[in-house]
XYZ file of C-alpha atoms in Angstrom:
701
model
C 77.300 28.061 67.799
C 73.931 26.711 66.648
C 72.353 23.721 68.375
C 69.712 22.508 65.940
C 66.924 20.524 67.595
C 63.954 19.056 65.730
C 62.127 15.811 65.176
C 63.669 14.012 62.224
C 61.517 12.029 59.863
C 64.262 9.421 59.523
C 64.204 8.383 63.189
C 63.854 4.649 63.467
C 65.088 3.882 59.964
C 68.385 2.121 59.253
C 71.033 4.769 58.867
C 72.509 3.270 55.719
C 69.132 3.485 53.928
C 68.373 7.157 54.485
C 70.037 8.319 51.259
C 72.054 5.762 49.273
C 75.269 6.577 47.451
C 77.827 9.345 47.815
C 76.715 12.844 48.913
C 74.501 14.217 46.116
C 75.906 16.629 43.557
C 73.567 19.311 44.829
C 75.273 19.038 48.233
C 78.615 20.096 46.754
C 76.854 22.845 44.832
C 75.178 24.114 47.995
C 78.450 24.011 49.916
C 80.224 26.037 47.236
C 77.388 28.569 47.202
C 77.802 29.418 50.899
C 79.109 32.917 51.572
C 79.739 32.782 55.331
C 81.122 30.201 57.736
C 77.940 30.337 59.806
C 75.808 29.409 56.804
C 78.139 26.558 55.932
C 78.181 25.220 59.506
C 74.383 25.154 59.759
C 73.913 23.594 56.320
C 76.578 20.956 56.937
C 75.035 19.822 60.230
C 71.558 19.551 58.713
C 72.928 17.722 55.679
C 74.747 15.127 57.795
C 71.572 14.496 59.758
C 69.555 14.143 56.557
C 72.078 11.983 54.694
C 72.892 9.577 57.509
C 69.854 9.682 59.794
C 72.156 10.575 62.669
C 70.698 11.290 66.092
C 73.673 13.445 67.067
C 75.799 15.630 64.821
C 78.707 17.751 66.040
C 80.949 20.051 63.984
C 84.307 20.647 65.699
C 86.924 23.135 64.463
C 90.650 23.295 65.154
C 91.598 26.706 66.619
C 94.769 28.134 68.184
C 93.028 27.776 71.549
C 92.140 24.118 70.923
C 89.050 22.274 69.768
C 85.868 24.344 69.466
C 82.316 23.209 68.761
C 81.011 25.208 65.783
C 77.511 23.720 65.729
C 75.509 20.676 66.728
C 72.242 18.823 66.324
C 71.414 16.974 69.541
C 68.437 15.633 71.460
C 66.733 18.390 73.449
C 68.104 17.174 76.786
C 71.770 17.100 75.691
C 74.494 19.765 75.314
C 77.487 19.965 72.984
C 80.306 20.512 75.558
C 79.885 17.134 77.350
C 79.720 15.333 74.020
C 82.853 17.114 72.767
C 84.692 16.185 75.948
C 83.629 12.552 75.603
C 84.774 12.159 72.002
C 87.993 14.202 72.293
C 90.219 11.055 72.493
C 88.652 9.818 69.238
C 89.267 13.203 67.627
C 92.908 13.081 68.757
C 93.200 9.703 67.066
C 91.665 11.098 63.870
C 94.107 14.023 64.053
C 97.039 11.602 64.072
C 95.760 9.372 61.279
C 93.956 12.075 59.324
C 91.376 9.494 58.254
C 87.746 8.713 59.020
C 86.787 6.474 61.960
C 83.848 4.086 62.545
C 83.130 2.766 66.051
C 80.423 0.564 67.591
C 80.095 0.429 71.339
C 79.985 -0.773 73.911
C 81.717 -3.932 72.785
C 80.274 -7.341 73.563
C 76.588 -6.392 73.389
C 73.947 -6.879 70.760
C 74.082 -4.443 67.813
C 70.695 -3.070 68.789
C 72.158 -2.010 72.148
C 75.228 -0.391 70.631
C 75.811 3.165 69.404
C 77.426 3.652 65.984
C 79.797 6.628 65.769
C 81.401 8.250 62.707
C 84.279 10.753 62.668
C 85.634 12.412 59.507
C 88.439 15.023 59.497
C 88.005 18.215 57.454
C 91.151 18.274 55.312
C 92.026 20.818 52.624
C 95.465 20.887 50.975
C 96.763 18.785 53.883
C 95.518 21.413 56.359
C 93.380 19.967 59.174
C 90.473 22.339 59.764
C 88.256 20.280 62.051
C 86.039 17.192 62.311
C 82.519 15.957 61.605
C 81.013 13.645 64.217
C 77.752 11.699 63.861
C 76.211 8.853 65.855
C 73.025 6.770 66.014
C 71.635 4.350 68.565
C 71.489 0.711 67.486
C 67.728 0.638 67.879
C 67.410 3.163 65.029
C 70.145 2.032 62.685
C 73.784 1.138 62.278
C 76.617 2.821 60.371
C 78.897 0.841 58.056
C 82.181 1.401 56.218
C 80.291 2.887 53.273
C 78.815 5.499 55.619
C 82.306 6.321 56.874
C 83.544 6.854 53.318
C 80.512 8.966 52.429
C 81.028 11.154 55.480
C 84.729 11.515 54.606
C 83.759 12.672 51.114
C 81.281 15.182 52.521
C 83.889 16.421 55.011
C 86.389 16.927 52.184
C 83.875 18.951 50.174
C 83.002 20.981 53.269
C 86.678 21.639 54.005
C 87.215 22.897 50.467
C 84.167 25.158 50.746
C 85.389 26.445 54.143
C 88.825 27.257 52.704
C 87.208 29.124 49.819
C 85.002 31.125 52.193
C 87.991 32.053 54.347
C 90.063 32.917 51.280
C 87.274 35.121 49.889
C 86.815 36.782 53.283
C 90.537 37.520 53.414
C 90.432 39.078 49.954
C 87.399 41.161 50.877
C 89.104 42.307 54.058
C 92.293 43.225 52.196
C 90.275 44.974 49.505
C 88.445 46.963 52.170
C 91.770 47.971 53.705
C 93.163 49.014 50.323
C 89.971 50.926 49.551
C 90.213 52.736 52.882
C 93.825 53.654 52.123
C 92.867 54.948 48.680
C 90.028 56.973 50.173
C 92.444 58.405 52.734
C 94.893 59.355 49.983
C 92.077 60.864 47.909
C 90.938 62.912 50.900
C 94.455 64.164 51.492
C 94.822 65.093 47.836
C 91.457 66.876 47.947
C 92.621 69.078 50.812
C 95.965 69.764 49.154
C 94.192 70.589 45.915
C 91.840 72.913 47.796
C 94.843 74.693 49.274
C 96.408 75.073 45.850
C 93.123 76.288 44.382
C 92.920 78.863 47.162
C 96.391 80.079 46.310
C 95.560 80.204 42.588
C 92.427 82.200 43.399
C 94.621 84.757 45.213
C 92.938 84.205 48.563
C 94.367 86.059 51.515
C 96.267 84.541 54.418
C 93.218 84.164 56.690
C 91.082 82.839 53.831
C 93.608 80.049 53.245
C 93.600 79.223 56.950
C 89.780 79.088 56.994
C 89.723 76.933 53.879
C 92.093 74.354 55.373
C 90.308 74.376 58.731
C 86.885 73.831 57.167
C 88.169 70.996 54.973
C 89.885 69.370 57.931
C 86.724 69.512 60.051
C 84.752 68.043 57.174
C 87.164 65.122 56.781
C 87.488 64.378 60.513
C 83.708 64.590 61.045
C 84.062 66.439 64.323
C 84.433 70.118 65.032
C 87.399 70.477 67.388
C 90.154 72.028 65.230
C 92.599 74.869 65.778
C 95.162 76.399 63.428
C 97.885 78.307 65.243
C 100.463 80.755 63.841
C 103.810 81.053 65.666
C 105.442 84.447 65.881
C 109.071 83.524 66.510
C 110.430 87.000 67.391
C 107.865 87.515 70.153
C 107.469 83.861 71.080
C 103.679 84.137 70.769
C 101.126 81.668 69.440
C 98.166 83.281 67.637
C 95.074 81.137 67.101
C 93.751 82.091 63.656
C 91.087 79.404 63.477
C 89.346 77.571 66.339
C 86.251 75.375 66.508
C 85.095 73.579 69.642
C 82.073 71.233 69.739
C 81.002 72.542 66.335
C 81.129 76.234 67.217
C 83.745 78.793 66.232
C 85.426 80.376 69.251
C 87.981 83.106 69.872
C 91.159 82.044 71.692
C 93.541 84.715 73.045
C 97.267 84.653 72.131
C 99.578 82.726 74.426
C 103.289 82.233 74.938
C 104.388 78.571 75.078
C 107.315 77.460 77.184
C 110.298 77.166 74.770
C 112.012 74.758 77.172
C 108.951 72.503 77.528
C 108.727 69.030 75.931
C 105.863 70.037 73.611
C 107.684 73.022 72.091
C 110.919 71.059 71.656
C 109.111 68.182 69.945
C 107.333 70.509 67.520
C 110.573 72.351 66.735
C 112.094 68.945 65.939
C 109.261 68.332 63.392
C 107.669 65.682 65.595
C 103.922 65.553 66.280
C 102.630 65.695 69.856
C 99.994 63.015 70.590
C 98.304 62.949 73.999
C 95.451 60.442 74.172
C 94.491 61.021 77.826
C 94.857 63.619 80.564
C 97.938 61.938 82.037
C 99.781 62.157 78.707
C 98.741 65.793 78.346
C 100.273 66.534 81.733
C 103.486 64.755 80.715
C 103.704 66.935 77.577
C 103.070 70.078 79.620
C 99.719 70.744 77.951
C 97.162 72.733 79.868
C 93.695 74.010 79.108
C 93.869 77.376 77.381
C 91.668 80.159 78.637
C 88.452 80.315 76.641
C 88.423 76.554 75.883
C 87.198 73.429 77.663
C 89.378 70.466 78.697
C 89.669 67.770 76.056
C 90.160 64.020 76.495
C 92.628 63.615 73.610
C 94.831 66.068 71.691
C 97.042 65.858 68.590
C 99.342 68.687 67.475
C 101.205 68.723 64.135
C 103.799 71.444 63.460
C 103.604 73.471 60.249
C 106.994 74.180 58.703
C 108.138 76.402 55.920
C 111.496 74.967 54.992
C 113.312 74.562 58.309
C 111.299 77.258 60.064
C 108.251 76.392 62.156
C 105.484 78.859 61.336
C 102.571 77.302 63.209
C 100.683 74.139 64.087
C 97.425 72.274 63.533
C 95.634 71.134 66.700
C 92.773 68.618 66.785
C 90.963 67.650 69.977
C 88.329 65.172 71.068
C 86.043 66.050 73.960
C 84.096 62.770 73.849
C 86.634 59.992 74.334
C 90.259 59.144 75.057
C 92.661 57.335 72.680
C 91.048 59.071 69.722
C 94.151 59.649 67.604
C 96.419 57.110 65.904
C 98.551 56.644 62.794
C 95.793 57.585 60.328
C 95.211 60.973 61.972
C 98.953 61.641 62.263
C 99.473 60.845 58.575
C 96.571 63.081 57.579
C 97.805 65.966 59.719
C 101.347 65.488 58.427
C 100.191 65.716 54.807
C 97.968 68.718 55.454
C 100.578 70.496 57.574
C 103.290 69.989 54.964
C 101.106 71.370 52.195
C 99.732 74.136 54.397
C 103.191 75.280 55.404
C 104.178 75.803 51.792
C 100.847 77.441 50.975
C 100.887 79.904 53.883
C 104.403 80.993 53.148
C 103.573 81.445 49.492
C 100.519 83.504 50.349
C 102.705 85.761 52.493
C 105.049 86.296 49.569
C 102.345 86.352 46.913
C 102.554 90.084 46.179
C 106.365 90.058 46.145
C 107.037 87.496 43.487
C 105.202 86.006 40.547
C 107.489 83.033 40.638
C 105.909 81.796 43.860
C 102.501 81.673 42.198
C 103.879 79.886 39.173
C 105.448 77.259 41.372
C 102.253 76.640 43.270
C 100.321 76.485 40.027
C 102.738 73.848 38.789
C 102.227 71.883 41.997
C 98.461 72.025 41.499
C 98.860 70.863 37.905
C 100.898 67.876 39.006
C 98.250 67.062 41.599
C 95.698 67.064 38.797
C 97.908 64.690 36.836
C 98.105 62.452 39.918
C 94.325 62.501 40.267
C 93.817 61.702 36.565
C 96.455 58.911 36.444
C 95.562 56.419 39.191
C 97.090 53.493 37.302
C 100.134 55.074 35.605
C 102.875 57.064 37.317
C 104.724 58.041 34.122
C 102.615 61.159 33.352
C 103.368 62.425 36.860
C 107.121 61.935 36.405
C 107.000 63.718 33.038
C 105.046 66.639 34.513
C 107.454 66.963 37.446
C 110.510 67.007 35.161
C 109.014 69.677 32.887
C 107.797 71.882 35.760
C 111.064 71.599 37.692
C 113.142 72.652 34.699
C 110.825 75.550 33.776
C 110.403 77.017 37.261
C 114.027 76.695 38.334
C 115.609 77.852 35.088
C 117.435 74.592 34.606
C 119.347 73.167 31.669
C 117.576 69.896 32.325
C 115.612 67.954 34.912
C 115.802 64.225 35.605
C 113.609 61.924 37.686
C 115.194 58.613 38.700
C 113.945 55.437 40.403
C 116.071 53.228 42.663
C 115.599 49.511 41.995
C 117.877 47.212 43.954
C 121.467 48.371 43.542
C 120.823 50.364 40.381
C 119.443 53.770 39.401
C 116.909 53.781 36.552
C 115.867 56.727 34.409
C 112.160 57.510 34.981
C 111.761 60.845 33.153
C 113.888 63.692 31.754
C 113.545 66.899 29.787
C 114.900 66.887 26.252
C 118.078 68.822 25.467
C 119.155 67.710 21.993
C 119.186 64.297 20.275
C 122.878 63.634 20.955
C 122.666 64.569 24.641
C 119.412 62.648 25.038
C 120.940 59.511 23.532
C 123.989 59.822 25.796
C 121.820 60.244 28.868
C 119.538 57.282 28.182
C 122.497 55.028 27.330
C 123.934 55.496 30.836
C 120.894 53.994 32.577
C 120.438 51.820 34.454
C 123.672 52.498 36.317
C 125.102 51.347 39.665
C 124.158 53.641 42.532
C 127.810 54.314 43.356
C 128.434 55.606 39.826
C 125.511 58.058 39.793
C 125.741 61.764 40.582
C 123.073 61.350 43.282
C 124.707 58.438 45.099
C 125.126 60.599 48.204
C 121.433 61.567 48.195
C 120.355 57.931 47.863
C 122.705 56.784 50.610
C 121.815 59.485 53.144
C 118.304 60.576 52.163
C 119.530 64.182 52.389
C 119.144 66.877 49.743
C 122.345 67.232 47.703
C 123.222 70.754 46.497
C 126.290 71.256 44.298
C 126.809 74.973 43.626
C 129.791 74.398 41.302
C 130.654 71.079 39.706
C 134.203 72.249 38.963
C 135.103 72.960 42.600
C 132.895 70.572 44.557
C 135.217 68.654 46.926
C 133.580 65.250 46.347
C 133.438 65.513 42.552
C 135.901 63.367 40.637
C 137.045 64.008 37.083
C 134.374 61.711 35.589
C 131.586 63.739 37.181
C 133.177 67.028 36.070
C 133.452 65.734 32.503
C 129.840 64.592 32.627
C 128.722 68.065 33.738
C 130.694 69.658 30.903
C 129.205 67.272 28.364
C 125.662 68.177 29.371
C 126.462 71.870 29.823
C 125.728 72.497 33.503
C 127.776 73.847 36.431
C 125.390 73.372 39.378
C 122.699 70.883 40.283
C 120.428 69.746 43.090
C 119.158 66.265 43.949
C 116.158 65.737 46.233
C 115.299 62.239 47.499
C 111.886 60.618 47.114
C 111.381 58.871 50.452
C 108.787 56.255 51.315
C 108.754 54.538 54.710
C 112.190 55.966 55.487
C 113.769 54.542 52.318
C 114.966 56.467 49.260
C 113.087 55.159 46.227
C 114.198 57.778 43.712
C 115.335 61.364 43.190
C 114.248 64.587 41.495
C 117.219 66.457 40.010
C 117.670 69.820 38.323
C 120.859 71.161 36.744
C 121.687 74.777 35.856
C 124.042 76.220 33.302
C 125.767 78.625 35.695
C 127.330 78.010 39.113
C 125.471 79.263 42.152
C 123.548 78.176 45.225
C 119.959 77.004 45.220
C 117.558 78.909 47.467
C 115.401 77.484 50.229
C 112.416 78.046 47.950
C 114.071 75.944 45.250
C 114.714 73.133 47.698
C 111.161 73.359 49.070
C 109.725 73.174 45.558
C 111.673 70.064 44.621
C 110.820 68.466 47.951
C 107.146 69.086 47.175
C 107.613 67.498 43.753
C 109.408 64.547 45.354
C 106.568 64.116 47.859
C 104.045 64.240 45.038
C 106.014 61.617 43.117
C 105.896 59.343 46.187
C 102.128 59.918 46.493
C 101.712 59.034 42.817
C 103.807 55.863 43.184
C 101.830 54.816 46.241
C 98.505 55.564 44.549
C 99.452 53.441 41.541
C 100.607 50.616 43.817
C 97.368 50.666 45.793
C 95.296 50.912 42.605
C 97.076 47.978 40.975
C 96.932 45.829 44.114
C 93.210 46.465 44.451
C 92.657 45.745 40.771
C 94.688 42.528 40.952
C 92.832 41.392 44.065
C 89.503 41.941 42.315
C 90.688 40.112 39.194
C 91.875 37.140 41.243
C 88.704 37.009 43.306
C 86.667 37.139 40.099
C 88.757 34.348 38.558
C 88.201 32.144 41.620
C 84.462 32.796 41.502
C 84.373 31.975 37.774
C 86.087 28.632 38.339
C 83.672 27.808 41.163
C 80.782 28.624 38.846
C 82.125 26.227 36.201
C 82.531 23.547 38.895
C 78.889 23.952 39.881
C 77.816 23.564 36.224
C 80.122 20.648 35.375
C 79.728 18.092 38.124
C 80.122 15.176 35.704
C 83.021 16.532 33.638
C 86.245 18.037 34.973
C 87.504 19.242 31.577
C 85.557 22.562 31.499
C 86.960 23.348 34.937
C 90.483 22.572 33.780
C 90.018 24.850 30.768
C 88.704 27.654 32.967
C 91.691 27.248 35.321
C 94.013 27.424 32.310
C 92.242 30.569 31.076
C 92.438 32.232 34.501
C 96.103 31.368 35.059
C 97.005 32.539 31.570
C 95.329 35.869 32.288
C 96.625 36.411 35.835
C 100.187 35.071 35.520
C 101.890 37.210 32.889
C 104.019 35.352 30.359
C 102.991 31.985 31.731
C 102.653 28.405 30.607
C 100.309 26.259 32.684
C 100.340 22.497 33.094
C 97.873 20.208 34.884
C 98.797 16.576 35.422
C 97.356 13.543 37.197
C 98.952 10.528 38.842
C 97.832 7.084 37.694
C 99.499 3.734 38.378
C 102.710 5.365 39.618
C 103.032 7.631 36.557
C 102.197 11.289 36.050
C 100.008 11.933 32.989
C 99.325 15.302 31.431
C 95.677 16.407 31.667
C 95.786 19.922 30.224
C 98.348 22.465 29.037
C 98.431 26.065 27.911
C 101.582 27.641 26.542
C 103.889 27.992 23.523
C 103.776 25.208 20.898
C 107.451 24.374 21.473
C 106.772 23.613 25.123
C 103.641 21.638 24.252
C 105.558 19.437 21.816
C 108.368 18.856 24.299
C 105.943 17.879 27.055
C 104.267 15.382 24.731
C 107.644 13.658 24.413
C 108.263 13.763 28.164
C 104.918 12.503 29.516
C 104.050 10.182 31.155
C 106.621 10.733 33.925
C 107.615 8.504 36.818
C 106.264 9.856 40.089
C 109.596 9.699 41.913
C 111.648 12.906 41.868
C 108.958 15.207 40.493
C 108.574 18.722 41.837
C 105.113 17.773 43.062
C 106.565 14.969 45.142
C 109.102 17.439 46.576
C 106.280 19.860 47.335
C 104.338 17.055 49.010
C 107.383 16.146 51.118
C 107.782 19.784 52.117
C 104.076 20.028 52.873
C 103.629 23.228 50.821
C 103.654 24.816 47.400
C 107.113 24.663 45.825
C 108.540 27.678 44.019
C 111.663 27.809 41.837
C 112.560 31.418 41.016
C 115.202 30.456 38.441
C 115.042 26.980 36.923
C 118.531 27.262 35.421
C 119.949 27.876 38.912
C 118.217 24.854 40.480
C 121.052 22.576 41.666
C 119.338 19.225 40.960
C 116.387 19.731 38.616
C 114.419 16.658 37.521
C 115.556 15.431 34.124
C 112.319 16.387 32.372
C 112.587 19.979 33.579
C 116.212 20.259 32.484
C 115.137 19.086 29.016
C 112.298 21.600 28.985
C 114.696 24.451 29.816
C 116.865 23.430 26.869
C 113.836 23.366 24.592
C 112.060 26.619 25.551
C 114.625 28.639 27.528
C 114.940 29.475 31.196
C 111.839 30.097 33.327
C 110.595 30.334 36.900
C 108.062 27.820 38.162
C 105.575 27.351 40.967
C 103.983 23.957 41.619
C 100.976 23.109 43.745
C 100.435 19.403 44.460
C 96.911 18.063 43.979
C 95.992 16.368 47.253
C 93.186 13.935 47.863
C 92.772 12.080 51.156
C 96.433 12.616 52.062
C 97.686 11.289 48.721
C 99.383 13.074 45.820
C 97.099 12.776 42.794
C 98.741 15.245 40.438
C 100.008 18.790 40.162
C 99.156 22.250 38.901
C 102.195 24.248 37.808
C 102.707 27.712 36.366
C 105.930 28.742 34.633
C 106.875 32.105 33.203
C 109.612 33.796 31.226
C 111.699 35.747 32.010
C 112.151 34.062 35.390
C 111.055 36.091 38.413
C 109.725 35.166 41.862
C 106.046 34.597 42.516
C 104.341 36.728 45.185
C 102.458 35.461 48.239
C 99.196 36.476 46.555
C 100.121 34.430 43.482
C 100.923 31.436 45.701
C 97.582 31.727 47.489
C 95.764 31.992 44.164
C 97.491 28.868 42.791
C 96.649 26.967 45.990
C 92.997 27.884 45.486
C 93.062 26.810 41.828
C 94.724 23.512 42.802
C 92.001 22.789 45.345
C 89.353 23.585 42.757
C 90.968 21.222 40.246
C 90.915 18.451 42.863
C 87.251 19.129 43.603
C 86.394 19.069 39.892
C 88.239 15.784 39.300
C 86.734 14.127 42.358
C 83.256 15.425 41.542
C 83.493 13.891 38.089
C 84.780 10.608 39.544
C 82.025 10.518 42.154
C 79.422 11.265 39.497
C 80.658 8.410 37.318
C 80.844 6.036 40.274
C 77.338 6.957 41.388
C 75.928 6.563 37.876
C 77.602 3.169 37.475
C 76.260 2.066 40.835
C 72.739 3.139 39.876
C 73.023 1.437 36.508
């Protein structure tokens, strides 16, 4: 919290003559150029002192914990806390009225013996952010109503700038989080790809273990890693790879307690996380001979199908509480891939099919890596590989959306069968052949469609039509929810092997990774586009202080680009009527709006939004029970649409609205709401800047 102290050149001059007129245009430009709250606080305090010749300036912010001084400019023998305490009742009054205050005191004495005090609330979109306080002794000047209004204008500009800074900081923070997630996914894919490359290069069992261990140490940036192989018949754990404090060590075999909590958890496919010595004791962990005690330990089981074949152990000898969700997710991904790889290496010489399957997995991983923004190539590759490797009649990848199953990818059979298949989608979940898989999240294996107990005649006829007698459905699960399935059908009846199930589960996991990668990529891209659009509008504002129209056009351009299938309308209230300022959309809508405007203020969506104190969203205009007459007419003219409306606020008063509509109707996201709120604030700033510029020029003339 800066306390700026210096001798001001304006001391002794009348406060109202320091700088005449409203805050200069360059002040708004400077405020909008600030990148951090600290910069804005310091600039704002100095600017108030310079503009008003104030002897004391205090910036107070509203926080969950109460009022907080964010900066001050005071005489050298004064402190901010006593001043804040003294003026708190006045701030409470300003909070209730949400308007600027001018006070002269004490009452009943000569003006020269009084102190003039100004308070202006920082309001943005009806959100109270804080207050500006300034005062001057009567011997050096006196504030007037014009000073109060000027300070209120400056406070409004500062509030808008503060909101923009916080909004930009939130976007940057979210972008950083998304980037970190993408980097984590990329690292996981790199390790998995390395494992698959090792298999393709016909590396031996130990070479695969060393490859995974080295990659894991590289990613974790510390050297405490062990890879353990479980020998179930003898109940012995063999440490095939062990590094401690950056050095490779040899650890003798050991026999874990099969009745202990650690062994039972690992057998149940649950990781063991012990972030301090007490938790290690509770899990029954003890220091193995040849190693040193660690402060935190994480153990992830490695499974091949339903059989545990080993575990990955990471330790930290420097600090406790070293392992959380990120490490567990990484170990889970690596362990899952490693389990498949190790088992395949063991069977490498026995079957060529195992190699082909792993090669297909690697190829799909390459498709994932080369398609960060499109999941369709991954689905197509999975369907083709699944059919080829499992000898299927066909393979189908589905997506679950709401209560319906949608066709995502399939392998071609013949034109007639293909047309029949595509015509059935989307279909209700209950009517699909994988309804049981979607409902339970469990792999569905039907060895004979003619004798399966839960197959009705419709499903048997469907199997006959497509020429298969057995099929398998594996769920794609994200966050515990089934989001799709990978399905393979075969011409002849018969069971599917554990290897078949494991392969499709790998494909399903890869499909989920691809979906998540595309989601993260698109969210990051959209966040960058929206941040760029906001910055572009701010740039136009800074270059068009005397004319709001370029800003309105830029807002229209940005909304048209960022809200797909949209029509955008900007209106302004004048003399109790709403007038259209700018519009972008189909000609039919433009013509209809020309007939409708100007509108009476009463009953508009903006007035409803103002009454609700927030942005108003209508997901389906045709379903709105009591739409305003003009909107009902617009629906008749252009068809149904969804709409989101942000009221344009200025000094607690509705001055217009910014609305975005789109067809077909669909809800607007929280990010889209936040973006529209930002655009609405920028429109208000542009309009008020232009008004202030005209008023100032007229006053000078």
